[in-house]
PDB file of C-alpha atoms in Angstrom:
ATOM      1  CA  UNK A  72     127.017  90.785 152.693  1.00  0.00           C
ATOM      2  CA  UNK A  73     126.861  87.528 154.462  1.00  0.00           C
ATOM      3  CA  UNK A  74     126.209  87.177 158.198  1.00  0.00           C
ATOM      4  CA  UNK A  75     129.606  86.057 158.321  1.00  0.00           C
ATOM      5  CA  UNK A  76     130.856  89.383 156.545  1.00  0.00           C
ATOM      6  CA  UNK A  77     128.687  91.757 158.546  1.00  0.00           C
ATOM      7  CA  UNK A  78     129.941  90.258 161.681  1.00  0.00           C
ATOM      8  CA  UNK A  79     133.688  90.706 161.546  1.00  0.00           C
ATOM      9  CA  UNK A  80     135.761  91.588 157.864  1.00  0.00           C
ATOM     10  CA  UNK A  81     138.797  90.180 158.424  1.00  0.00           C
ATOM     11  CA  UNK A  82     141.744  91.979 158.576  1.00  0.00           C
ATOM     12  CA  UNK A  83     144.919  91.226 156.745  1.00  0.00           C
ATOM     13  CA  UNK A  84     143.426  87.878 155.751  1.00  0.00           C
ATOM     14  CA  UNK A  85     145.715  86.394 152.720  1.00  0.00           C
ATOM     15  CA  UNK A  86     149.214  87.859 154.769  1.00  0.00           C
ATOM     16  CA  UNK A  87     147.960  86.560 157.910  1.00  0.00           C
ATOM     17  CA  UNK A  88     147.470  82.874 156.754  1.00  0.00           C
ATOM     18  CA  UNK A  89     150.473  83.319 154.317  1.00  0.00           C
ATOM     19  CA  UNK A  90     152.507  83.417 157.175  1.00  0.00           C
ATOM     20  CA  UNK A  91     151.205  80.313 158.662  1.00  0.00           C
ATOM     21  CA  UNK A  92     152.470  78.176 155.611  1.00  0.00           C
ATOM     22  CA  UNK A  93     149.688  75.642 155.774  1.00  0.00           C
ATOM     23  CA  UNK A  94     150.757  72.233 155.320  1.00  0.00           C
ATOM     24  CA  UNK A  95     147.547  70.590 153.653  1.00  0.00           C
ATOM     25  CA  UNK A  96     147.744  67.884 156.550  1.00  0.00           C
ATOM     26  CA  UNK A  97     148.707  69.900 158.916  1.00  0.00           C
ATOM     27  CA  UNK A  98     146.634  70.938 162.734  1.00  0.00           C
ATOM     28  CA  UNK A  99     145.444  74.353 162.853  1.00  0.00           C
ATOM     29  CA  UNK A 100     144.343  76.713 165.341  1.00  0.00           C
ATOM     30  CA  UNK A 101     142.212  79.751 164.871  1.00  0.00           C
ATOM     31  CA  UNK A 102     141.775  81.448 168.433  1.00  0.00           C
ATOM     32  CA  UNK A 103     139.282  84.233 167.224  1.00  0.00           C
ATOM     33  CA  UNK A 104     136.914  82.671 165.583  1.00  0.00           C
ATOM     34  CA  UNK A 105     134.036  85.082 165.110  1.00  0.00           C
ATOM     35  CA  UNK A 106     132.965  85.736 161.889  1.00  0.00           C
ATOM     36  CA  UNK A 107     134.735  82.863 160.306  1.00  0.00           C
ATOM     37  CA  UNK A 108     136.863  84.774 157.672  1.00  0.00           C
ATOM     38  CA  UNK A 109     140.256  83.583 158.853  1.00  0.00           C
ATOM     39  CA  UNK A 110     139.212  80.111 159.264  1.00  0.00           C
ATOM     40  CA  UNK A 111     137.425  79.333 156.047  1.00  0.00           C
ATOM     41  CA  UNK A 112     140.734  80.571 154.222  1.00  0.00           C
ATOM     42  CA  UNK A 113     142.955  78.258 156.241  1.00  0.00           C
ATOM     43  CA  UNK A 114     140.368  75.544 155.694  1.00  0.00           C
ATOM     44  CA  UNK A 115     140.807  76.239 151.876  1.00  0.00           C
ATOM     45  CA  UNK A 116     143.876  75.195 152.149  1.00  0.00           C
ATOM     46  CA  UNK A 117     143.827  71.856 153.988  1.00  0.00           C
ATOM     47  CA  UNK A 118     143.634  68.884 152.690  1.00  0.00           C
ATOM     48  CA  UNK A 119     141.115  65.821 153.663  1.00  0.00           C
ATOM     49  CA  UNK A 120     143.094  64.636 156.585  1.00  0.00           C
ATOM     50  CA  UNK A 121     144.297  68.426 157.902  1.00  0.00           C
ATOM     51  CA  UNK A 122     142.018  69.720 160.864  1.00  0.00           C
ATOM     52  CA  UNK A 123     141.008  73.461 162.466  1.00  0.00           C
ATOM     53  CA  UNK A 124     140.002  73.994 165.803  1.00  0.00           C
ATOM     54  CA  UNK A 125     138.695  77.622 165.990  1.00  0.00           C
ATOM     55  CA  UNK A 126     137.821  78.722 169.815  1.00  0.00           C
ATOM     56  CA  UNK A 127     135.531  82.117 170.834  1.00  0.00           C
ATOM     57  CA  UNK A 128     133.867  82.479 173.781  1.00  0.00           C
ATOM     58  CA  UNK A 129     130.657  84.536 172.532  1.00  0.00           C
ATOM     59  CA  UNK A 130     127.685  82.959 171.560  1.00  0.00           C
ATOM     60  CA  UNK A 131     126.725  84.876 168.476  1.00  0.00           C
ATOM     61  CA  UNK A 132     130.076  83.914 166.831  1.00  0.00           C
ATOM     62  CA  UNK A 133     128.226  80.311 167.238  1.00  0.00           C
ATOM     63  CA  UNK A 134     126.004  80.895 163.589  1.00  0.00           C
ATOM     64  CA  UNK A 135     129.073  81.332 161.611  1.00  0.00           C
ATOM     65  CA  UNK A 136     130.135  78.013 162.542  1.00  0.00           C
ATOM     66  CA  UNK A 137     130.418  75.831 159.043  1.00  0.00           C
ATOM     67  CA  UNK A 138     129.851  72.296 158.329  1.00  0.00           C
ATOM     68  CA  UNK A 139     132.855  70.579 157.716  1.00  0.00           C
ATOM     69  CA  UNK A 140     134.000  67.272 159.004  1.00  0.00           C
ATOM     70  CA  UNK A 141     137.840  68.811 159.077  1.00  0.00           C
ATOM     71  CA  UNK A 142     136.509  72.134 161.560  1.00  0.00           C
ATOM     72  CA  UNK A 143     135.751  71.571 165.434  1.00  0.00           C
ATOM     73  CA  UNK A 144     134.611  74.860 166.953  1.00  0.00           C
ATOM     74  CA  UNK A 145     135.134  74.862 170.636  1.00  0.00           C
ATOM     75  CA  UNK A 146     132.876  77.249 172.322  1.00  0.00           C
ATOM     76  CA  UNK A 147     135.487  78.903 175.021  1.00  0.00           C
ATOM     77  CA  UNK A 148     137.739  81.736 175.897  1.00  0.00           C
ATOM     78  CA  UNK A 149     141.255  80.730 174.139  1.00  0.00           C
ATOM     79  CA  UNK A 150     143.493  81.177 177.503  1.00  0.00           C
ATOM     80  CA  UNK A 151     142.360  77.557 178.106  1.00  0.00           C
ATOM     81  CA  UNK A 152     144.056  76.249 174.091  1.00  0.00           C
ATOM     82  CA  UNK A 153     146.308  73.661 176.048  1.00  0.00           C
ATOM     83  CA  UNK A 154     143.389  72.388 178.109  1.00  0.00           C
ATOM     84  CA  UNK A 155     141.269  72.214 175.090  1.00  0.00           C
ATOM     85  CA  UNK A 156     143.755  70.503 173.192  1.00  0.00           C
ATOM     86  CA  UNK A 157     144.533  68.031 175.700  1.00  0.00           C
ATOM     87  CA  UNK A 158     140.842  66.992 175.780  1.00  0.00           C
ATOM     88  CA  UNK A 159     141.082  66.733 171.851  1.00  0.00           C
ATOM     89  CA  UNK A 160     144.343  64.520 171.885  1.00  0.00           C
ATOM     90  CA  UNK A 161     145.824  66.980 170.123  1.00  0.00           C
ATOM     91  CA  UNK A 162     149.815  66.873 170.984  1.00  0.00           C
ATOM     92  CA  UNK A 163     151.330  68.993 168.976  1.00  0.00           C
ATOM     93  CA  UNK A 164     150.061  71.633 166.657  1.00  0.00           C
ATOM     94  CA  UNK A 165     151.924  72.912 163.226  1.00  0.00           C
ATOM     95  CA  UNK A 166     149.829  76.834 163.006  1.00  0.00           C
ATOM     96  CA  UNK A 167     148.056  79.329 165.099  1.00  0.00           C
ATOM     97  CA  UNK A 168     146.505  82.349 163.985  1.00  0.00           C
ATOM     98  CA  UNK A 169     145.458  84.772 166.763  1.00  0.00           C
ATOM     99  CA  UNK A 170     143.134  87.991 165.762  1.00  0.00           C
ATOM    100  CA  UNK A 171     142.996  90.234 168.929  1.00  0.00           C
ATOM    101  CA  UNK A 172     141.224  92.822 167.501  1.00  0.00           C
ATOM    102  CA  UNK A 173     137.382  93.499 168.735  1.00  0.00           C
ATOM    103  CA  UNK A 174     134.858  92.416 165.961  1.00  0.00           C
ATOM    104  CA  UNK A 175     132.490  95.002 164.181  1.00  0.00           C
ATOM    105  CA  UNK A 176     129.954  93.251 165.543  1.00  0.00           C
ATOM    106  CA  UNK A 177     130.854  93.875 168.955  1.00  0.00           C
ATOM    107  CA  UNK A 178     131.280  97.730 168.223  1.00  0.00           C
ATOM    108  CA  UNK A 179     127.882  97.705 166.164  1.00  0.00           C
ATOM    109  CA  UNK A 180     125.698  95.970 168.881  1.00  0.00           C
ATOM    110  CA  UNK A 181     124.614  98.866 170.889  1.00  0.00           C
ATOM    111  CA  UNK A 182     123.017  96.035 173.715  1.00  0.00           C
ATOM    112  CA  UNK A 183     126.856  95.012 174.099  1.00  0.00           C
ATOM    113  CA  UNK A 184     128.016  98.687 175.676  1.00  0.00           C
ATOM    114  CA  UNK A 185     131.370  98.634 173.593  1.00  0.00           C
ATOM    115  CA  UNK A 186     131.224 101.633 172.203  1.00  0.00           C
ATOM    116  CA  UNK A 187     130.724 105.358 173.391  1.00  0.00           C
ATOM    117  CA  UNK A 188     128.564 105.949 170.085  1.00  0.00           C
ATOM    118  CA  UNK A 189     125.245 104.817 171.919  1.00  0.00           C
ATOM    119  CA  UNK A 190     123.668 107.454 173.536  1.00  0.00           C
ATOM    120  CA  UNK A 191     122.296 105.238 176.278  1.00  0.00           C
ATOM    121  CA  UNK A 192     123.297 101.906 176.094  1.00  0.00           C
ATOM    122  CA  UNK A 193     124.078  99.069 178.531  1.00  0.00           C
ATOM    123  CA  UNK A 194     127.653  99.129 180.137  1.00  0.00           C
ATOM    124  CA  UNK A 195     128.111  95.597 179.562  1.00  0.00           C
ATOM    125  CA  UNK A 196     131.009  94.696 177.542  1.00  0.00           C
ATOM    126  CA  UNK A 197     131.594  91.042 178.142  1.00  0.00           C
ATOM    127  CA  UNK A 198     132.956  88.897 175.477  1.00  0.00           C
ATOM    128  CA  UNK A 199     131.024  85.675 177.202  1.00  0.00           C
ATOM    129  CA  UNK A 200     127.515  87.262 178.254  1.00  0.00           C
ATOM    130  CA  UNK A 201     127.170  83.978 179.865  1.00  0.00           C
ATOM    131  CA  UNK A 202     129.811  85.161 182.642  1.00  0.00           C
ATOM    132  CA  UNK A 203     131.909  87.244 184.945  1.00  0.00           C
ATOM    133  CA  UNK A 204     131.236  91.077 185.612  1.00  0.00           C
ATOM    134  CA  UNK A 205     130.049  93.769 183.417  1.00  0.00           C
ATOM    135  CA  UNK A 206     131.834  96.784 183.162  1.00  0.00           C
ATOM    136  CA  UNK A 207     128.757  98.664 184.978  1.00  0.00           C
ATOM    137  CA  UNK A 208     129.770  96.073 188.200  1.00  0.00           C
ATOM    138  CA  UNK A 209     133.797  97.148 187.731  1.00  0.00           C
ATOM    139  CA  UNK A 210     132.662 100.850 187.867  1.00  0.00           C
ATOM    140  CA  UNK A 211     130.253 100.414 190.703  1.00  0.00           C
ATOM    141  CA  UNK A 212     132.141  98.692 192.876  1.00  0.00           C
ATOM    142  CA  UNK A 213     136.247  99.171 192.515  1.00  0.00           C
ATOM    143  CA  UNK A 214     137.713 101.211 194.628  1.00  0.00           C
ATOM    144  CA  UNK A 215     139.186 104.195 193.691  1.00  0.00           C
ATOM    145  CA  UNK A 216     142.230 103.365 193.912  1.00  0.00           C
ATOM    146  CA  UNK A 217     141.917  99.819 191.727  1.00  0.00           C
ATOM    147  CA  UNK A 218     139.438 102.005 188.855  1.00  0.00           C
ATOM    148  CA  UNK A 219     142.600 104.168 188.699  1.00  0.00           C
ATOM    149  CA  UNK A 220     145.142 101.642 188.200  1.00  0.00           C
ATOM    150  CA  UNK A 221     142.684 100.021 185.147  1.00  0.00           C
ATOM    151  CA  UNK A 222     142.674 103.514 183.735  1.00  0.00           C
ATOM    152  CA  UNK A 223     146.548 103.624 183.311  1.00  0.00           C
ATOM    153  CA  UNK A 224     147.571 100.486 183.303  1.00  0.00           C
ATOM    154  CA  UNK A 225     145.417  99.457 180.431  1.00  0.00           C
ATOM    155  CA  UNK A 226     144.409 102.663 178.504  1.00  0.00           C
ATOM    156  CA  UNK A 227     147.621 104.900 179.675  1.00  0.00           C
ATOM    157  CA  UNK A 228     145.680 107.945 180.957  1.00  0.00           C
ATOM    158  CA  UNK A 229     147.412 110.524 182.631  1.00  0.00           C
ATOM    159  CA  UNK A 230     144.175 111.310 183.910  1.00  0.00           C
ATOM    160  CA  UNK A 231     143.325 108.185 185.398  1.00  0.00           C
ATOM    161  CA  UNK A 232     143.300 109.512 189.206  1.00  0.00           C
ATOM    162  CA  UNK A 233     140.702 112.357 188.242  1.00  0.00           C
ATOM    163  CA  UNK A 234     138.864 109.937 186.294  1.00  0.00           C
ATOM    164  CA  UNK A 235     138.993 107.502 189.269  1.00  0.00           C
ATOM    165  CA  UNK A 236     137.500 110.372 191.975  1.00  0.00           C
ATOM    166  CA  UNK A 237     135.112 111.673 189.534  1.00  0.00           C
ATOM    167  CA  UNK A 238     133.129 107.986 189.220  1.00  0.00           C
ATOM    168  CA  UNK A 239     133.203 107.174 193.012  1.00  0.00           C
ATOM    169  CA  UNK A 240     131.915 110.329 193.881  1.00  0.00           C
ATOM    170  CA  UNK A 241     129.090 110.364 191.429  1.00  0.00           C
ATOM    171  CA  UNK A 242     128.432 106.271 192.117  1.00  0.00           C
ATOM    172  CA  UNK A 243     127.936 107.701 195.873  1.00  0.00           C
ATOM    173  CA  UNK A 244     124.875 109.713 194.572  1.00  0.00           C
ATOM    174  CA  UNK A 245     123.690 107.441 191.447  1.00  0.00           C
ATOM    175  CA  UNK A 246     124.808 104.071 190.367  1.00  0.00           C
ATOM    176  CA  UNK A 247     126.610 103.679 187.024  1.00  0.00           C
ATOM    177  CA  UNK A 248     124.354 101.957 184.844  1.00  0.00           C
ATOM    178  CA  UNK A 249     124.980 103.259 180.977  1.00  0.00           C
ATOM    179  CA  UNK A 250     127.053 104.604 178.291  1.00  0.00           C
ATOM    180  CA  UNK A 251     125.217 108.185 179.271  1.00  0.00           C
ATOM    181  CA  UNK A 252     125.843 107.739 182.776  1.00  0.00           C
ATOM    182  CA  UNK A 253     129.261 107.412 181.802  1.00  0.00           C
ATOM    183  CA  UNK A 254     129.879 110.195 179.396  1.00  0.00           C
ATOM    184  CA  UNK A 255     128.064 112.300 181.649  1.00  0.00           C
ATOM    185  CA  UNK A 256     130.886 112.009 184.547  1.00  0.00           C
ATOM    186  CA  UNK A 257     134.123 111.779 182.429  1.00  0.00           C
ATOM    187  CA  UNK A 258     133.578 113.970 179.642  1.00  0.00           C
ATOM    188  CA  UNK A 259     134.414 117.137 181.182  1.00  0.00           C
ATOM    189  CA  UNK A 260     137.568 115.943 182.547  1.00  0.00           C
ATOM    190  CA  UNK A 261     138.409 115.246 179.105  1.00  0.00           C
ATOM    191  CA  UNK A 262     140.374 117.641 176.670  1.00  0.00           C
ATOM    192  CA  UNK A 263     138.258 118.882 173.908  1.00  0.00           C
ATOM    193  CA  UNK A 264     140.560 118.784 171.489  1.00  0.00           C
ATOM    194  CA  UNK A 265     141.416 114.660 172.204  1.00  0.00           C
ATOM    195  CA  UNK A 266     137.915 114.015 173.583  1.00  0.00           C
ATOM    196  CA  UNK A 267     136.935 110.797 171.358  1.00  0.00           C
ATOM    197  CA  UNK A 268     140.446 109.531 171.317  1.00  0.00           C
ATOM    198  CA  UNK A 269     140.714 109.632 175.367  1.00  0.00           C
ATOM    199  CA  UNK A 270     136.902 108.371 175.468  1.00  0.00           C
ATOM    200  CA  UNK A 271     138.118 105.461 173.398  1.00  0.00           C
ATOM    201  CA  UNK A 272     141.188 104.698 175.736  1.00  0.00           C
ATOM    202  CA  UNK A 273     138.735 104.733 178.475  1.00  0.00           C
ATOM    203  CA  UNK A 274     136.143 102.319 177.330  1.00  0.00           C
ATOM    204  CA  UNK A 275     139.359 100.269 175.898  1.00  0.00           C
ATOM    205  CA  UNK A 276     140.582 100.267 179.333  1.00  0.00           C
ATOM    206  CA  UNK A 277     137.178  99.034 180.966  1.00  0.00           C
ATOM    207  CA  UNK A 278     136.715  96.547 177.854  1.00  0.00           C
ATOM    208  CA  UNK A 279     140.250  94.640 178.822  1.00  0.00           C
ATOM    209  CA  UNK A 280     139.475  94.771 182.493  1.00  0.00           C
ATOM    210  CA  UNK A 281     136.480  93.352 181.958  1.00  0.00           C
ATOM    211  CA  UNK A 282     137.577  90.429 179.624  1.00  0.00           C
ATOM    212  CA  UNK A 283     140.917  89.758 181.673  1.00  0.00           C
ATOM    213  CA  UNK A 284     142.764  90.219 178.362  1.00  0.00           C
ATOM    214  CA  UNK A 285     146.006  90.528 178.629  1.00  0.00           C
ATOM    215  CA  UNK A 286     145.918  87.480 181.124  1.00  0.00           C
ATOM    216  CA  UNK A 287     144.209  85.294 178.736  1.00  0.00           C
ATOM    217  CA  UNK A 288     146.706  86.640 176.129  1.00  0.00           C
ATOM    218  CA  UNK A 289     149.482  85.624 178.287  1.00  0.00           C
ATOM    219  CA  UNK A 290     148.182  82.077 178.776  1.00  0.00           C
ATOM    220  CA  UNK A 291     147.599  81.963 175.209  1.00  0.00           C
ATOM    221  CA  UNK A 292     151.239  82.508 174.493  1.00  0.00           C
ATOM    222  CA  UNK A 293     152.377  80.293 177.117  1.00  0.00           C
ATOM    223  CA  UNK A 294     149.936  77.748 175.653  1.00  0.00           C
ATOM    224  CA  UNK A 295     151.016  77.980 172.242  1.00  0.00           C
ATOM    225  CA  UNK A 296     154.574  78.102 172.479  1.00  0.00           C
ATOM    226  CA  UNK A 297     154.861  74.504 174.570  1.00  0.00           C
ATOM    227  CA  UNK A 298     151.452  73.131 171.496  1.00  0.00           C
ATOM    228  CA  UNK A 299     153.782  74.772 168.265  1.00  0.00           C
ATOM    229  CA  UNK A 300     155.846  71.789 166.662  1.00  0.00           C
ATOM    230  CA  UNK A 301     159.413  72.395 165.891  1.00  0.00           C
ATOM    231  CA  UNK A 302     158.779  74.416 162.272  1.00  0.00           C
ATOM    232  CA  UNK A 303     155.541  75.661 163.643  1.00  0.00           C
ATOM    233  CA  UNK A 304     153.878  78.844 162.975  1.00  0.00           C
ATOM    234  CA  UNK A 305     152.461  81.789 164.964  1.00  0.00           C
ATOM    235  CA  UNK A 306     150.684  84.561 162.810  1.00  0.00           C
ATOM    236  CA  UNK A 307     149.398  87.428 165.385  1.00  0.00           C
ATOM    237  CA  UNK A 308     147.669  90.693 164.587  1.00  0.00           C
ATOM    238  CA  UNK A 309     147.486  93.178 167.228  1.00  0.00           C
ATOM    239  CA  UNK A 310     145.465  96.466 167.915  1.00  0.00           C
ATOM    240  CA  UNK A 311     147.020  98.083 170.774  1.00  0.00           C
ATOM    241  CA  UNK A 312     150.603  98.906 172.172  1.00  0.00           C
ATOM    242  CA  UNK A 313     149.943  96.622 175.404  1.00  0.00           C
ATOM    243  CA  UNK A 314     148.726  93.589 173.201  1.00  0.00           C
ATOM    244  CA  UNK A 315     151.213  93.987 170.612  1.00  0.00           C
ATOM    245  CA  UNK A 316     154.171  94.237 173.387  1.00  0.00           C
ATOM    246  CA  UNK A 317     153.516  90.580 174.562  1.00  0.00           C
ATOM    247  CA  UNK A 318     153.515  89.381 171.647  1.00  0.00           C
ATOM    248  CA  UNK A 319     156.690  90.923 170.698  1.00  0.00           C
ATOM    249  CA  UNK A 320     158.475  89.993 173.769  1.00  0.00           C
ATOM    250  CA  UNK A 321     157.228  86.588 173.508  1.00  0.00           C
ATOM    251  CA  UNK A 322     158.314  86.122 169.742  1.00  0.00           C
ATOM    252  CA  UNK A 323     161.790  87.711 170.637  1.00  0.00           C
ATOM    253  CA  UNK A 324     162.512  86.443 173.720  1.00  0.00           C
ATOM    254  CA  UNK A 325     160.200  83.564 174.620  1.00  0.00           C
ATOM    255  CA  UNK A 326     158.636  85.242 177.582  1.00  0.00           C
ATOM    256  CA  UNK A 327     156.239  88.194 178.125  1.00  0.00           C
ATOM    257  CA  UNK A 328     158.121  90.491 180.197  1.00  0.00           C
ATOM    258  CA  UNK A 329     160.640  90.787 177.472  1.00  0.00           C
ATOM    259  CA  UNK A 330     163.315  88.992 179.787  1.00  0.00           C
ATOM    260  CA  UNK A 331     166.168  88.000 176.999  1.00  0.00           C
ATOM    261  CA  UNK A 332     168.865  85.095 178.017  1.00  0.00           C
ATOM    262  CA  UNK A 333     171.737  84.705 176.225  1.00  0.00           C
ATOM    263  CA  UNK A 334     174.040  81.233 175.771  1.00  0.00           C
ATOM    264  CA  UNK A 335     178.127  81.483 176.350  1.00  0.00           C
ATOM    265  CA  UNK A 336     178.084  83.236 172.581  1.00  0.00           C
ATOM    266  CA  UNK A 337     175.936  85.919 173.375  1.00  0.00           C
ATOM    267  CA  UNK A 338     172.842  84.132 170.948  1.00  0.00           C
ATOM    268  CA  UNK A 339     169.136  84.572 172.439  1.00  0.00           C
ATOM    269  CA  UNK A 340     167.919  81.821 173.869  1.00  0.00           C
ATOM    270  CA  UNK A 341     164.310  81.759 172.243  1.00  0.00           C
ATOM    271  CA  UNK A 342     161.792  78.868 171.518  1.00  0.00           C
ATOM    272  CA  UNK A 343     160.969  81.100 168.018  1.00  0.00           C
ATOM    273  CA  UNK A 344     162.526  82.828 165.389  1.00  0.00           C
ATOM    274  CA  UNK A 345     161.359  86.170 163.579  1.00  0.00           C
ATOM    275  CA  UNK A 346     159.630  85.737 159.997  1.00  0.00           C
ATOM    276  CA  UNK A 347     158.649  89.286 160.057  1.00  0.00           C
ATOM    277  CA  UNK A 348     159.486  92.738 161.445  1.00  0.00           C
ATOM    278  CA  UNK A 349     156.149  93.835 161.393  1.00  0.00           C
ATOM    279  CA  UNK A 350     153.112  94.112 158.786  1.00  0.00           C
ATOM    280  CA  UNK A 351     150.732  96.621 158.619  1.00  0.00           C
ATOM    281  CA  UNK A 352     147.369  97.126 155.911  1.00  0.00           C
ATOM    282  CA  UNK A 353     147.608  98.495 152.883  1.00  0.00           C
ATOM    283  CA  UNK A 354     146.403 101.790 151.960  1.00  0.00           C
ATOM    284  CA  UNK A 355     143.529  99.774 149.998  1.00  0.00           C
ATOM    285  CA  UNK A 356     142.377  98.007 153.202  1.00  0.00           C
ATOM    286  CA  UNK A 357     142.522 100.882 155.263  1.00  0.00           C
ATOM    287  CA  UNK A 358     139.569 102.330 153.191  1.00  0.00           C
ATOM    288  CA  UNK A 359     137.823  99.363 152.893  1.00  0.00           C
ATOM    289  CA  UNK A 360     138.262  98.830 156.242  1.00  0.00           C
ATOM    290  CA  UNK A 361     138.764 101.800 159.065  1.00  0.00           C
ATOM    291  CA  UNK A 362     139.326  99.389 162.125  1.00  0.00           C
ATOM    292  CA  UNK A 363     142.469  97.817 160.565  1.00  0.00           C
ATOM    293  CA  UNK A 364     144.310 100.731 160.989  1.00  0.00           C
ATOM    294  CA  UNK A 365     146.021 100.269 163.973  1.00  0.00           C
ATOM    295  CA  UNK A 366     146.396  96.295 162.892  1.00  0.00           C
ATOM    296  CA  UNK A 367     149.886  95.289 163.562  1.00  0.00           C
ATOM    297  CA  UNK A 368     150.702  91.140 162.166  1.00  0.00           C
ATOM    298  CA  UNK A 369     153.689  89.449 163.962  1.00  0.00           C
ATOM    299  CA  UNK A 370     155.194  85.618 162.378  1.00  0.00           C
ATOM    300  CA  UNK A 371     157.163  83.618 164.527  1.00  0.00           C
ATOM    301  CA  UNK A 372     158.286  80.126 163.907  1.00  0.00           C
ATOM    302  CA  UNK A 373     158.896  77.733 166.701  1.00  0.00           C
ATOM    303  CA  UNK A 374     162.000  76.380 166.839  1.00  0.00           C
TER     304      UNK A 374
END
């Protein structure tokens, strides 16, 4: 495998960009860079006066750039697209592709703290090691009652009080620093029989806190829907119900909460229009590819 491959295999790749309809001169945008899949297959399909911009925010996505006059890789989270694109004198754009999902290589990298596999790794989990807080400095130093909201609010725990109590009265004796400081407090507040799923809705919970996710995904949208040219695409895969509920609300309705207007008919007002209900992987990929089972792809055209 390529660096490129053993990075991030991209998931739903051919339906994904199918649902873009690339117009060979057309102005792309790839969002998720990181291992480059997505964007050399749209870049196969450009012409010589088409253009991608692909944006991520970590640095080791940086060696899978390519060389190709028609590519600009802009190193930065993509809540700021419309900033970017202003600086670009880019005015309209005619595709996005989005892929939300966290990259094997992020799971894989034990010195990232991603994943609860690591007996005793670093609770870091930054997308952009070059800033913000690690999830050891949201654990230290929430409060209770904020670690508790981040608990439900972004990995629905019923537990999330308990949870909550359990770290700020063991942070009181010993800081928080690793993945086995961690287990060590929540896993017996855990059910046995769910244990790895819950631990994963935990460290998903910290992992979004950490990266502000859903409010870069919301500025994404927002960014997006006023870039998209009338006929313009937006190809999304999500991982997670919270994710995936923007993005349907947005696509349906034109705003994240899901707020629907209607005209004097009773028609939704809407800046898009549905090309799919909703794809999932195939059997095929699944197998090849474990983490794309909960991949979810979404099409809207702007209209």
């Amino acid at each position: 495998m390529t660096t490129a491959e053993t990075y991030h295999v991209p998931v739903l790749l051919h339906e994904s960009i199918d649902g873009l309809e690339i117009l060979p001169e057309g102005i792309y945008v790839d969002v998720t860079f990181g291992g480059g899949g997505h964007s050399k297959e749209i870049l196969s399909r450009l012409g010589s006066k088409g253009h991608l911009y692909s944006f991520d925010q970590d640095a080791d996505a940086e060696r899978n750039i390519m060389a190709d006059s028609r590519f600009t890789f802009v190193r930065s989270n993509f809540r700021y697209l419309s900033n970017w694109m202003q600086y670009y004198g880019v005015e309209q754009i005619d595709g996005l592709l989005a892929d939300l999902g966290v990259s094997s290589h992020h799971f894989d990298d034990e010195s990232r703290g991603f994943s609860f596999r690591f007996d005793d790794a670093p609770l870091d989990m930054r997308m952009n090691k070059r800033a913000g807080q690690t999830a050891a400095d949201i654990l230290n130093n929430y409060t209770e009652e904020r670690l508790a909201d981040v608990f439900y609010l972004y990995g629905e725990l019923k537990s999330a009080r308990r949870l909550a109590k359990a770290i700020v009265e063991s942070r009181c004796r010993q800081a928080v620093k690793s993945t086995a400081d961690f287990s060590r407090i929540i896993e017996p507040l855990l059910n046995v029989e769910r244990e790895k799923k819950d631990m994963a809705k935990v460290y998903q919970a910290l992992r979004i806190e950490v990266n502000r996710e859903m409010e870069a995904l919301r500025d994404l949208l927002r960014g997006a829907t006023q870039l998209l040219r009338k006929g313009g695409r937006l190809s999304v895969i999500t991982y997670h119900s919270l994710e995936d509920r923007i993005v349907k609300n947005v696509m349906k309705a034109g705003n994240v909460e899901g707020r629907v207007e209607q005209d004097f008919f009773g028609r939704i007002n809407s800046p898009y229009r549905l090309v799919n209900k909703v794809t999932t992987p195939s059997d095929e990929e699944m197998r090849r590819n474990p983490r794309s089972r909960s991949a979810k792809l979404r099409i809207a055209e702007r209209i």
